[in-house]
Amino acid sequence: MTARSEAVVIGASAGALEALSAILPQLPAGFRLPIMVVVHVPADKQSVLAELFQNKCLVEVREAEDKEPITGGTVYFAPPDYHLLVEMDRTLSLSSDEPVLFSRPSIDVLFESAADAYGPALIAIVLTGANQDGAHGLSTVVDLGGTALVQNPDEAFASAMPEAAIVLCPDAQVMSLSAIAEYLREV
């Protein structure tokens, strides 16, 4: 854990609602870091995640908008059918490029772009999910000196995503959801 953390990225898929519900509402009102979140949502569905979590959280929660400056203490959800990227000037951008691992938004795309922008000041978290999205992105975060946290696969609704992340990032910290929430509160 470092005092220099500047941003958090989270990726989740199957079981995401329950996993995020154990983390995001635990953040205090004065939480200073921005959090960018990719959840695999079907392209043809309207996402209600930002709305749902805004009612549960003490921090601001909203759906990310293209070219929006990233501000601390805000949770940004990727909109359905768009990749969410962090630009070098620390603004958000949305892309309709091809799906990655059948996913748009892709966790890998968010993690890799955020790792480029924040380097060692980034905390990346892979939660429950039924595919391998996020593993390569987490590896990029680690390669650039960032912090990697992975939900304990034994506790995940779908263990494939955390297991894939651990295989590619054996030094990642494997934690329970409550331990992840505690880690973020202490950052």
mmCIF file with all atom_site columns, C-alpha atoms in Angstrom:
data_model
loop_
_atom_site.group_PDB
_atom_site.id
_atom_site.type_symbol
_atom_site.label_atom_id
_atom_site.label_alt_id
_atom_site.label_comp_id
_atom_site.label_asym_id
_atom_site.label_entity_id
_atom_site.label_seq_id
_atom_site.pdbx_PDB_ins_code
_atom_site.Cartn_x
_atom_site.Cartn_y
_atom_site.Cartn_z
_atom_site.occupancy
_atom_site.B_iso_or_equiv
_atom_site.pdbx_formal_charge
_atom_site.auth_seq_id
_atom_site.auth_comp_id
_atom_site.auth_asym_id
_atom_site.auth_atom_id
_atom_site.pdbx_PDB_model_num
ATOM 1   C CA . MET A 1 1   ? 0.000   0.000   0.000   1.00 0.00 ? 1   MET A CA 1
ATOM 2   C CA . THR A 1 2   ? 1.423   3.374   -0.946  1.00 0.00 ? 2   THR A CA 1
ATOM 3   C CA . ALA A 1 3   ? 0.531   6.966   -0.199  1.00 0.00 ? 3   ALA A CA 1
ATOM 4   C CA . ARG A 1 4   ? 1.021   7.744   -3.876  1.00 0.00 ? 4   ARG A CA 1
ATOM 5   C CA . SER A 1 5   ? -2.022  5.911   -5.216  1.00 0.00 ? 5   SER A CA 1
ATOM 6   C CA . GLU A 1 6   ? -3.958  8.215   -7.553  1.00 0.00 ? 6   GLU A CA 1
ATOM 7   C CA . ALA A 1 7   ? -6.681  6.051   -9.125  1.00 0.00 ? 7   ALA A CA 1
ATOM 8   C CA . VAL A 1 8   ? -8.490  2.724   -8.927  1.00 0.00 ? 8   VAL A CA 1
ATOM 9   C CA . VAL A 1 9   ? -9.813  0.541   -11.754 1.00 0.00 ? 9   VAL A CA 1
ATOM 10  C CA . ILE A 1 10  ? -12.171 -2.369  -11.172 1.00 0.00 ? 10  ILE A CA 1
ATOM 11  C CA . GLY A 1 11  ? -13.322 -5.101  -13.535 1.00 0.00 ? 11  GLY A CA 1
ATOM 12  C CA . ALA A 1 12  ? -16.167 -7.531  -12.922 1.00 0.00 ? 12  ALA A CA 1
ATOM 13  C CA . SER A 1 13  ? -18.581 -9.726  -14.830 1.00 0.00 ? 13  SER A CA 1
ATOM 14  C CA . ALA A 1 14  ? -20.904 -12.501 -13.631 1.00 0.00 ? 14  ALA A CA 1
ATOM 15  C CA . GLY A 1 15  ? -21.754 -11.758 -9.993  1.00 0.00 ? 15  GLY A CA 1
ATOM 16  C CA . ALA A 1 16  ? -20.581 -8.146  -10.285 1.00 0.00 ? 16  ALA A CA 1
ATOM 17  C CA . LEU A 1 17  ? -23.563 -6.568  -8.547  1.00 0.00 ? 17  LEU A CA 1
ATOM 18  C CA . GLU A 1 18  ? -23.024 -8.519  -5.332  1.00 0.00 ? 18  GLU A CA 1
ATOM 19  C CA . ALA A 1 19  ? -19.248 -8.064  -5.397  1.00 0.00 ? 19  ALA A CA 1
ATOM 20  C CA . LEU A 1 20  ? -19.391 -4.307  -6.019  1.00 0.00 ? 20  LEU A CA 1
ATOM 21  C CA . SER A 1 21  ? -22.108 -3.991  -3.359  1.00 0.00 ? 21  SER A CA 1
ATOM 22  C CA . ALA A 1 22  ? -19.605 -5.329  -0.823  1.00 0.00 ? 22  ALA A CA 1
ATOM 23  C CA . ILE A 1 23  ? -17.001 -2.703  -1.803  1.00 0.00 ? 23  ILE A CA 1
ATOM 24  C CA . LEU A 1 24  ? -18.360 0.599   -3.153  1.00 0.00 ? 24  LEU A CA 1
ATOM 25  C CA . PRO A 1 25  ? -20.886 1.390   -0.368  1.00 0.00 ? 25  PRO A CA 1
ATOM 26  C CA . GLN A 1 26  ? -18.048 0.911   2.155   1.00 0.00 ? 26  GLN A CA 1
ATOM 27  C CA . LEU A 1 27  ? -16.109 3.905   0.824   1.00 0.00 ? 27  LEU A CA 1
ATOM 28  C CA . PRO A 1 28  ? -16.264 6.978   3.076   1.00 0.00 ? 28  PRO A CA 1
ATOM 29  C CA . ALA A 1 29  ? -17.684 10.311  1.913   1.00 0.00 ? 29  ALA A CA 1
ATOM 30  C CA . GLY A 1 30  ? -14.201 11.881  1.765   1.00 0.00 ? 30  GLY A CA 1
ATOM 31  C CA . PHE A 1 31  ? -12.689 9.104   -0.388  1.00 0.00 ? 31  PHE A CA 1
ATOM 32  C CA . ARG A 1 32  ? -10.208 10.956  -2.610  1.00 0.00 ? 32  ARG A CA 1
ATOM 33  C CA . LEU A 1 33  ? -9.421  8.608   -5.498  1.00 0.00 ? 33  LEU A CA 1
ATOM 34  C CA . PRO A 1 34  ? -11.377 8.275   -8.738  1.00 0.00 ? 34  PRO A CA 1
ATOM 35  C CA . ILE A 1 35  ? -12.615 4.759   -9.490  1.00 0.00 ? 35  ILE A CA 1
ATOM 36  C CA . MET A 1 36  ? -13.295 3.555   -13.042 1.00 0.00 ? 36  MET A CA 1
ATOM 37  C CA . VAL A 1 37  ? -15.390 0.402   -13.308 1.00 0.00 ? 37  VAL A CA 1
ATOM 38  C CA . VAL A 1 38  ? -16.067 -1.972  -16.196 1.00 0.00 ? 38  VAL A CA 1
ATOM 39  C CA . VAL A 1 39  ? -18.872 -4.473  -15.761 1.00 0.00 ? 39  VAL A CA 1
ATOM 40  C CA . HIS A 1 40  ? -19.846 -6.713  -18.660 1.00 0.00 ? 40  HIS A CA 1
ATOM 41  C CA . VAL A 1 41  ? -23.394 -5.598  -19.493 1.00 0.00 ? 41  VAL A CA 1
ATOM 42  C CA . PRO A 1 42  ? -25.181 -6.799  -22.646 1.00 0.00 ? 42  PRO A CA 1
ATOM 43  C CA . ALA A 1 43  ? -24.966 -4.187  -25.409 1.00 0.00 ? 43  ALA A CA 1
ATOM 44  C CA . ASP A 1 44  ? -28.718 -4.064  -25.863 1.00 0.00 ? 44  ASP A CA 1
ATOM 45  C CA . LYS A 1 45  ? -29.444 -3.411  -22.183 1.00 0.00 ? 45  LYS A CA 1
ATOM 46  C CA . GLN A 1 46  ? -29.514 -0.015  -20.533 1.00 0.00 ? 46  GLN A CA 1
ATOM 47  C CA . SER A 1 47  ? -27.200 -0.035  -17.550 1.00 0.00 ? 47  SER A CA 1
ATOM 48  C CA . VAL A 1 48  ? -28.717 1.015   -14.243 1.00 0.00 ? 48  VAL A CA 1
ATOM 49  C CA . LEU A 1 49  ? -25.514 0.376   -12.310 1.00 0.00 ? 49  LEU A CA 1
ATOM 50  C CA . ALA A 1 50  ? -24.597 4.040   -11.793 1.00 0.00 ? 50  ALA A CA 1
ATOM 51  C CA . GLU A 1 51  ? -28.127 4.859   -10.657 1.00 0.00 ? 51  GLU A CA 1
ATOM 52  C CA . LEU A 1 52  ? -28.270 1.842   -8.374  1.00 0.00 ? 52  LEU A CA 1
ATOM 53  C CA . PHE A 1 53  ? -24.934 2.549   -6.697  1.00 0.00 ? 53  PHE A CA 1
ATOM 54  C CA . GLN A 1 54  ? -25.529 6.303   -6.397  1.00 0.00 ? 54  GLN A CA 1
ATOM 55  C CA . ASN A 1 55  ? -28.332 5.427   -3.975  1.00 0.00 ? 55  ASN A CA 1
ATOM 56  C CA . LYS A 1 56  ? -26.046 3.105   -1.954  1.00 0.00 ? 56  LYS A CA 1
ATOM 57  C CA . CYS A 1 57  ? -22.805 5.083   -1.860  1.00 0.00 ? 57  CYS A CA 1
ATOM 58  C CA . LEU A 1 58  ? -21.378 8.094   -0.018  1.00 0.00 ? 58  LEU A CA 1
ATOM 59  C CA . VAL A 1 59  ? -19.189 8.981   -3.025  1.00 0.00 ? 59  VAL A CA 1
ATOM 60  C CA . GLU A 1 60  ? -20.493 10.322  -6.324  1.00 0.00 ? 60  GLU A CA 1
ATOM 61  C CA . VAL A 1 61  ? -21.360 7.607   -8.859  1.00 0.00 ? 61  VAL A CA 1
ATOM 62  C CA . ARG A 1 62  ? -22.117 8.142   -12.535 1.00 0.00 ? 62  ARG A CA 1
ATOM 63  C CA . GLU A 1 63  ? -21.876 6.693   -15.998 1.00 0.00 ? 63  GLU A CA 1
ATOM 64  C CA . ALA A 1 64  ? -18.697 7.841   -17.728 1.00 0.00 ? 64  ALA A CA 1
ATOM 65  C CA . GLU A 1 65  ? -18.941 10.378  -20.553 1.00 0.00 ? 65  GLU A CA 1
ATOM 66  C CA . ASP A 1 66  ? -16.551 10.878  -23.443 1.00 0.00 ? 66  ASP A CA 1
ATOM 67  C CA . LYS A 1 67  ? -13.806 13.488  -22.830 1.00 0.00 ? 67  LYS A CA 1
ATOM 68  C CA . GLU A 1 68  ? -14.855 13.905  -19.188 1.00 0.00 ? 68  GLU A CA 1
ATOM 69  C CA . PRO A 1 69  ? -12.050 15.035  -16.840 1.00 0.00 ? 69  PRO A CA 1
ATOM 70  C CA . ILE A 1 70  ? -11.421 12.466  -14.101 1.00 0.00 ? 70  ILE A CA 1
ATOM 71  C CA . THR A 1 71  ? -12.141 13.840  -10.637 1.00 0.00 ? 71  THR A CA 1
ATOM 72  C CA . GLY A 1 72  ? -11.352 12.272  -7.275  1.00 0.00 ? 72  GLY A CA 1
ATOM 73  C CA . GLY A 1 73  ? -14.040 10.790  -5.096  1.00 0.00 ? 73  GLY A CA 1
ATOM 74  C CA . THR A 1 74  ? -16.109 9.734   -8.099  1.00 0.00 ? 74  THR A CA 1
ATOM 75  C CA . VAL A 1 75  ? -17.001 6.255   -9.371  1.00 0.00 ? 75  VAL A CA 1
ATOM 76  C CA . TYR A 1 76  ? -17.314 6.074   -13.168 1.00 0.00 ? 76  TYR A CA 1
ATOM 77  C CA . PHE A 1 77  ? -19.114 3.121   -14.761 1.00 0.00 ? 77  PHE A CA 1
ATOM 78  C CA . ALA A 1 78  ? -18.422 2.262   -18.397 1.00 0.00 ? 78  ALA A CA 1
ATOM 79  C CA . PRO A 1 79  ? -21.622 2.614   -20.444 1.00 0.00 ? 79  PRO A CA 1
ATOM 80  C CA . PRO A 1 80  ? -22.916 -0.507  -22.217 1.00 0.00 ? 80  PRO A CA 1
ATOM 81  C CA . ASP A 1 81  ? -21.307 -1.301  -25.586 1.00 0.00 ? 81  ASP A CA 1
ATOM 82  C CA . TYR A 1 82  ? -18.397 1.172   -25.174 1.00 0.00 ? 82  TYR A CA 1
ATOM 83  C CA . HIS A 1 83  ? -14.825 0.589   -24.120 1.00 0.00 ? 83  HIS A CA 1
ATOM 84  C CA . LEU A 1 84  ? -13.805 2.977   -21.331 1.00 0.00 ? 84  LEU A CA 1
ATOM 85  C CA . LEU A 1 85  ? -10.275 4.353   -21.614 1.00 0.00 ? 85  LEU A CA 1
ATOM 86  C CA . VAL A 1 86  ? -8.135  6.680   -19.529 1.00 0.00 ? 86  VAL A CA 1
ATOM 87  C CA . GLU A 1 87  ? -6.227  9.196   -21.643 1.00 0.00 ? 87  GLU A CA 1
ATOM 88  C CA . MET A 1 88  ? -2.735  10.467  -20.772 1.00 0.00 ? 88  MET A CA 1
ATOM 89  C CA . ASP A 1 89  ? -4.236  13.850  -19.802 1.00 0.00 ? 89  ASP A CA 1
ATOM 90  C CA . ARG A 1 90  ? -6.418  11.976  -17.298 1.00 0.00 ? 90  ARG A CA 1
ATOM 91  C CA . THR A 1 91  ? -9.690  12.389  -19.080 1.00 0.00 ? 91  THR A CA 1
ATOM 92  C CA . LEU A 1 92  ? -12.024 9.534   -19.947 1.00 0.00 ? 92  LEU A CA 1
ATOM 93  C CA . SER A 1 93  ? -12.764 8.446   -23.468 1.00 0.00 ? 93  SER A CA 1
ATOM 94  C CA . LEU A 1 94  ? -15.287 6.042   -24.907 1.00 0.00 ? 94  LEU A CA 1
ATOM 95  C CA . SER A 1 95  ? -14.588 3.815   -27.877 1.00 0.00 ? 95  SER A CA 1
ATOM 96  C CA . SER A 1 96  ? -16.709 1.526   -30.018 1.00 0.00 ? 96  SER A CA 1
ATOM 97  C CA . ASP A 1 97  ? -13.665 -0.428  -31.252 1.00 0.00 ? 97  ASP A CA 1
ATOM 98  C CA . GLU A 1 98  ? -14.038 -4.178  -31.675 1.00 0.00 ? 98  GLU A CA 1
ATOM 99  C CA . PRO A 1 99  ? -14.903 -6.234  -28.590 1.00 0.00 ? 99  PRO A CA 1
ATOM 100 C CA . VAL A 1 100 ? -11.969 -7.797  -26.725 1.00 0.00 ? 100 VAL A CA 1
ATOM 101 C CA . LEU A 1 101 ? -12.584 -11.378 -25.540 1.00 0.00 ? 101 LEU A CA 1
ATOM 102 C CA . PHE A 1 102 ? -16.180 -10.900 -26.752 1.00 0.00 ? 102 PHE A CA 1
ATOM 103 C CA . SER A 1 103 ? -16.560 -7.959  -24.377 1.00 0.00 ? 103 SER A CA 1
ATOM 104 C CA . ARG A 1 104 ? -17.285 -4.291  -24.967 1.00 0.00 ? 104 ARG A CA 1
ATOM 105 C CA . PRO A 1 105 ? -16.626 -2.700  -22.557 1.00 0.00 ? 105 PRO A CA 1
ATOM 106 C CA . SER A 1 106 ? -13.435 -4.662  -21.978 1.00 0.00 ? 106 SER A CA 1
ATOM 107 C CA . ILE A 1 107 ? -11.681 -4.748  -18.631 1.00 0.00 ? 107 ILE A CA 1
ATOM 108 C CA . ASP A 1 108 ? -8.311  -5.220  -20.372 1.00 0.00 ? 108 ASP A CA 1
ATOM 109 C CA . VAL A 1 109 ? -8.806  -2.020  -22.406 1.00 0.00 ? 109 VAL A CA 1
ATOM 110 C CA . LEU A 1 110 ? -9.569  0.029   -19.270 1.00 0.00 ? 110 LEU A CA 1
ATOM 111 C CA . PHE A 1 111 ? -6.723  -1.480  -17.219 1.00 0.00 ? 111 PHE A CA 1
ATOM 112 C CA . GLU A 1 112 ? -4.109  -1.077  -19.980 1.00 0.00 ? 112 GLU A CA 1
ATOM 113 C CA . SER A 1 113 ? -5.017  2.553   -20.740 1.00 0.00 ? 113 SER A CA 1
ATOM 114 C CA . ALA A 1 114 ? -5.170  3.429   -17.017 1.00 0.00 ? 114 ALA A CA 1
ATOM 115 C CA . ALA A 1 115 ? -1.794  1.735   -16.432 1.00 0.00 ? 115 ALA A CA 1
ATOM 116 C CA . ASP A 1 116 ? -0.283  3.916   -19.183 1.00 0.00 ? 116 ASP A CA 1
ATOM 117 C CA . ALA A 1 117 ? -1.766  7.067   -17.620 1.00 0.00 ? 117 ALA A CA 1
ATOM 118 C CA . TYR A 1 118 ? -1.128  6.346   -13.923 1.00 0.00 ? 118 TYR A CA 1
ATOM 119 C CA . GLY A 1 119 ? 1.770   3.844   -13.871 1.00 0.00 ? 119 GLY A CA 1
ATOM 120 C CA . PRO A 1 120 ? 2.735   2.894   -10.309 1.00 0.00 ? 120 PRO A CA 1
ATOM 121 C CA . ALA A 1 121 ? -0.003  5.160   -8.882  1.00 0.00 ? 121 ALA A CA 1
ATOM 122 C CA . LEU A 1 122 ? -2.750  2.783   -10.091 1.00 0.00 ? 122 LEU A CA 1
ATOM 123 C CA . ILE A 1 123 ? -4.630  0.160   -8.083  1.00 0.00 ? 123 ILE A CA 1
ATOM 124 C CA . ALA A 1 124 ? -6.342  -2.454  -10.274 1.00 0.00 ? 124 ALA A CA 1
ATOM 125 C CA . ILE A 1 125 ? -8.909  -4.922  -8.951  1.00 0.00 ? 125 ILE A CA 1
ATOM 126 C CA . VAL A 1 126 ? -10.253 -8.030  -10.698 1.00 0.00 ? 126 VAL A CA 1
ATOM 127 C CA . LEU A 1 127 ? -13.497 -9.365  -9.263  1.00 0.00 ? 127 LEU A CA 1
ATOM 128 C CA . THR A 1 128 ? -15.831 -12.245 -10.103 1.00 0.00 ? 128 THR A CA 1
ATOM 129 C CA . GLY A 1 129 ? -16.401 -13.225 -13.736 1.00 0.00 ? 129 GLY A CA 1
ATOM 130 C CA . ALA A 1 130 ? -16.762 -16.145 -16.101 1.00 0.00 ? 130 ALA A CA 1
ATOM 131 C CA . ASN A 1 131 ? -14.072 -15.350 -18.685 1.00 0.00 ? 131 ASN A CA 1
ATOM 132 C CA . GLN A 1 132 ? -10.432 -14.207 -18.793 1.00 0.00 ? 132 GLN A CA 1
ATOM 133 C CA . ASP A 1 133 ? -11.036 -10.476 -19.382 1.00 0.00 ? 133 ASP A CA 1
ATOM 134 C CA . GLY A 1 134 ? -8.896  -8.406  -17.028 1.00 0.00 ? 134 GLY A CA 1
ATOM 135 C CA . ALA A 1 135 ? -5.962  -10.804 -16.680 1.00 0.00 ? 135 ALA A CA 1
ATOM 136 C CA . HIS A 1 136 ? -3.811  -9.220  -19.422 1.00 0.00 ? 136 HIS A CA 1
ATOM 137 C CA . GLY A 1 137 ? -4.741  -5.734  -18.281 1.00 0.00 ? 137 GLY A CA 1
ATOM 138 C CA . LEU A 1 138 ? -3.804  -6.584  -14.693 1.00 0.00 ? 138 LEU A CA 1
ATOM 139 C CA . SER A 1 139 ? -0.487  -7.919  -15.959 1.00 0.00 ? 139 SER A CA 1
ATOM 140 C CA . THR A 1 140 ? 0.132   -4.550  -17.671 1.00 0.00 ? 140 THR A CA 1
ATOM 141 C CA . VAL A 1 141 ? -0.669  -2.708  -14.425 1.00 0.00 ? 141 VAL A CA 1
ATOM 142 C CA . VAL A 1 142 ? 1.864   -4.879  -12.562 1.00 0.00 ? 142 VAL A CA 1
ATOM 143 C CA . ASP A 1 143 ? 4.495   -4.435  -15.302 1.00 0.00 ? 143 ASP A CA 1
ATOM 144 C CA . LEU A 1 144 ? 4.161   -0.650  -14.940 1.00 0.00 ? 144 LEU A CA 1
ATOM 145 C CA . GLY A 1 145 ? 4.522   -0.798  -11.148 1.00 0.00 ? 145 GLY A CA 1
ATOM 146 C CA . GLY A 1 146 ? 0.860   -0.595  -10.123 1.00 0.00 ? 146 GLY A CA 1
ATOM 147 C CA . THR A 1 147 ? -0.916  -2.540  -7.389  1.00 0.00 ? 147 THR A CA 1
ATOM 148 C CA . ALA A 1 148 ? -2.908  -5.675  -8.282  1.00 0.00 ? 148 ALA A CA 1
ATOM 149 C CA . LEU A 1 149 ? -5.760  -6.977  -6.124  1.00 0.00 ? 149 LEU A CA 1
ATOM 150 C CA . VAL A 1 150 ? -7.839  -10.035 -6.996  1.00 0.00 ? 150 VAL A CA 1
ATOM 151 C CA . GLN A 1 151 ? -10.999 -11.322 -5.367  1.00 0.00 ? 151 GLN A CA 1
ATOM 152 C CA . ASN A 1 152 ? -10.430 -14.716 -3.759  1.00 0.00 ? 152 ASN A CA 1
ATOM 153 C CA . PRO A 1 153 ? -11.719 -17.146 -6.446  1.00 0.00 ? 153 PRO A CA 1
ATOM 154 C CA . ASP A 1 154 ? -13.120 -19.428 -3.722  1.00 0.00 ? 154 ASP A CA 1
ATOM 155 C CA . GLU A 1 155 ? -15.517 -16.630 -2.729  1.00 0.00 ? 155 GLU A CA 1
ATOM 156 C CA . ALA A 1 156 ? -16.345 -15.392 -6.242  1.00 0.00 ? 156 ALA A CA 1
ATOM 157 C CA . PHE A 1 157 ? -19.729 -16.043 -7.846  1.00 0.00 ? 157 PHE A CA 1
ATOM 158 C CA . ALA A 1 158 ? -17.768 -17.006 -10.989 1.00 0.00 ? 158 ALA A CA 1
ATOM 159 C CA . SER A 1 159 ? -14.137 -17.933 -10.376 1.00 0.00 ? 159 SER A CA 1
ATOM 160 C CA . ALA A 1 160 ? -12.738 -17.968 -13.954 1.00 0.00 ? 160 ALA A CA 1
ATOM 161 C CA . MET A 1 161 ? -11.821 -14.278 -14.093 1.00 0.00 ? 161 MET A CA 1
ATOM 162 C CA . PRO A 1 162 ? -9.981  -14.089 -10.748 1.00 0.00 ? 162 PRO A CA 1
ATOM 163 C CA . GLU A 1 163 ? -8.270  -17.431 -11.457 1.00 0.00 ? 163 GLU A CA 1
ATOM 164 C CA . ALA A 1 164 ? -7.032  -16.181 -14.860 1.00 0.00 ? 164 ALA A CA 1
ATOM 165 C CA . ALA A 1 165 ? -5.755  -12.980 -13.227 1.00 0.00 ? 165 ALA A CA 1
ATOM 166 C CA . ILE A 1 166 ? -3.835  -14.970 -10.594 1.00 0.00 ? 166 ILE A CA 1
ATOM 167 C CA . VAL A 1 167 ? -2.253  -17.205 -13.250 1.00 0.00 ? 167 VAL A CA 1
ATOM 168 C CA . LEU A 1 168 ? -0.931  -14.165 -15.159 1.00 0.00 ? 168 LEU A CA 1
ATOM 169 C CA . CYS A 1 169 ? -0.162  -12.144 -12.000 1.00 0.00 ? 169 CYS A CA 1
ATOM 170 C CA . PRO A 1 170 ? 0.991   -14.604 -9.335  1.00 0.00 ? 170 PRO A CA 1
ATOM 171 C CA . ASP A 1 171 ? 2.152   -11.721 -7.117  1.00 0.00 ? 171 ASP A CA 1
ATOM 172 C CA . ALA A 1 172 ? -1.311  -10.126 -7.017  1.00 0.00 ? 172 ALA A CA 1
ATOM 173 C CA . GLN A 1 173 ? -2.821  -9.787  -3.550  1.00 0.00 ? 173 GLN A CA 1
ATOM 174 C CA . VAL A 1 174 ? -5.704  -12.265 -3.303  1.00 0.00 ? 174 VAL A CA 1
ATOM 175 C CA . MET A 1 175 ? -8.325  -10.913 -0.916  1.00 0.00 ? 175 MET A CA 1
ATOM 176 C CA . SER A 1 176 ? -11.883 -11.264 0.289   1.00 0.00 ? 176 SER A CA 1
ATOM 177 C CA . LEU A 1 177 ? -14.335 -8.533  -0.738  1.00 0.00 ? 177 LEU A CA 1
ATOM 178 C CA . SER A 1 178 ? -14.313 -7.103  2.797   1.00 0.00 ? 178 SER A CA 1
ATOM 179 C CA . ALA A 1 179 ? -10.496 -6.997  2.758   1.00 0.00 ? 179 ALA A CA 1
ATOM 180 C CA . ILE A 1 180 ? -10.563 -5.166  -0.613  1.00 0.00 ? 180 ILE A CA 1
ATOM 181 C CA . ALA A 1 181 ? -13.018 -2.624  0.808   1.00 0.00 ? 181 ALA A CA 1
ATOM 182 C CA . GLU A 1 182 ? -10.775 -2.168  3.869   1.00 0.00 ? 182 GLU A CA 1
ATOM 183 C CA . TYR A 1 183 ? -7.688  -1.764  1.667   1.00 0.00 ? 183 TYR A CA 1
ATOM 184 C CA . LEU A 1 184 ? -9.384  1.011   -0.313  1.00 0.00 ? 184 LEU A CA 1
ATOM 185 C CA . ARG A 1 185 ? -10.593 2.776   2.829   1.00 0.00 ? 185 ARG A CA 1
ATOM 186 C CA . GLU A 1 186 ? -7.001  2.837   4.117   1.00 0.00 ? 186 GLU A CA 1
ATOM 187 C CA . VAL A 1 187 ? -5.518  4.163   0.882   1.00 0.00 ? 187 VAL A CA 1
#
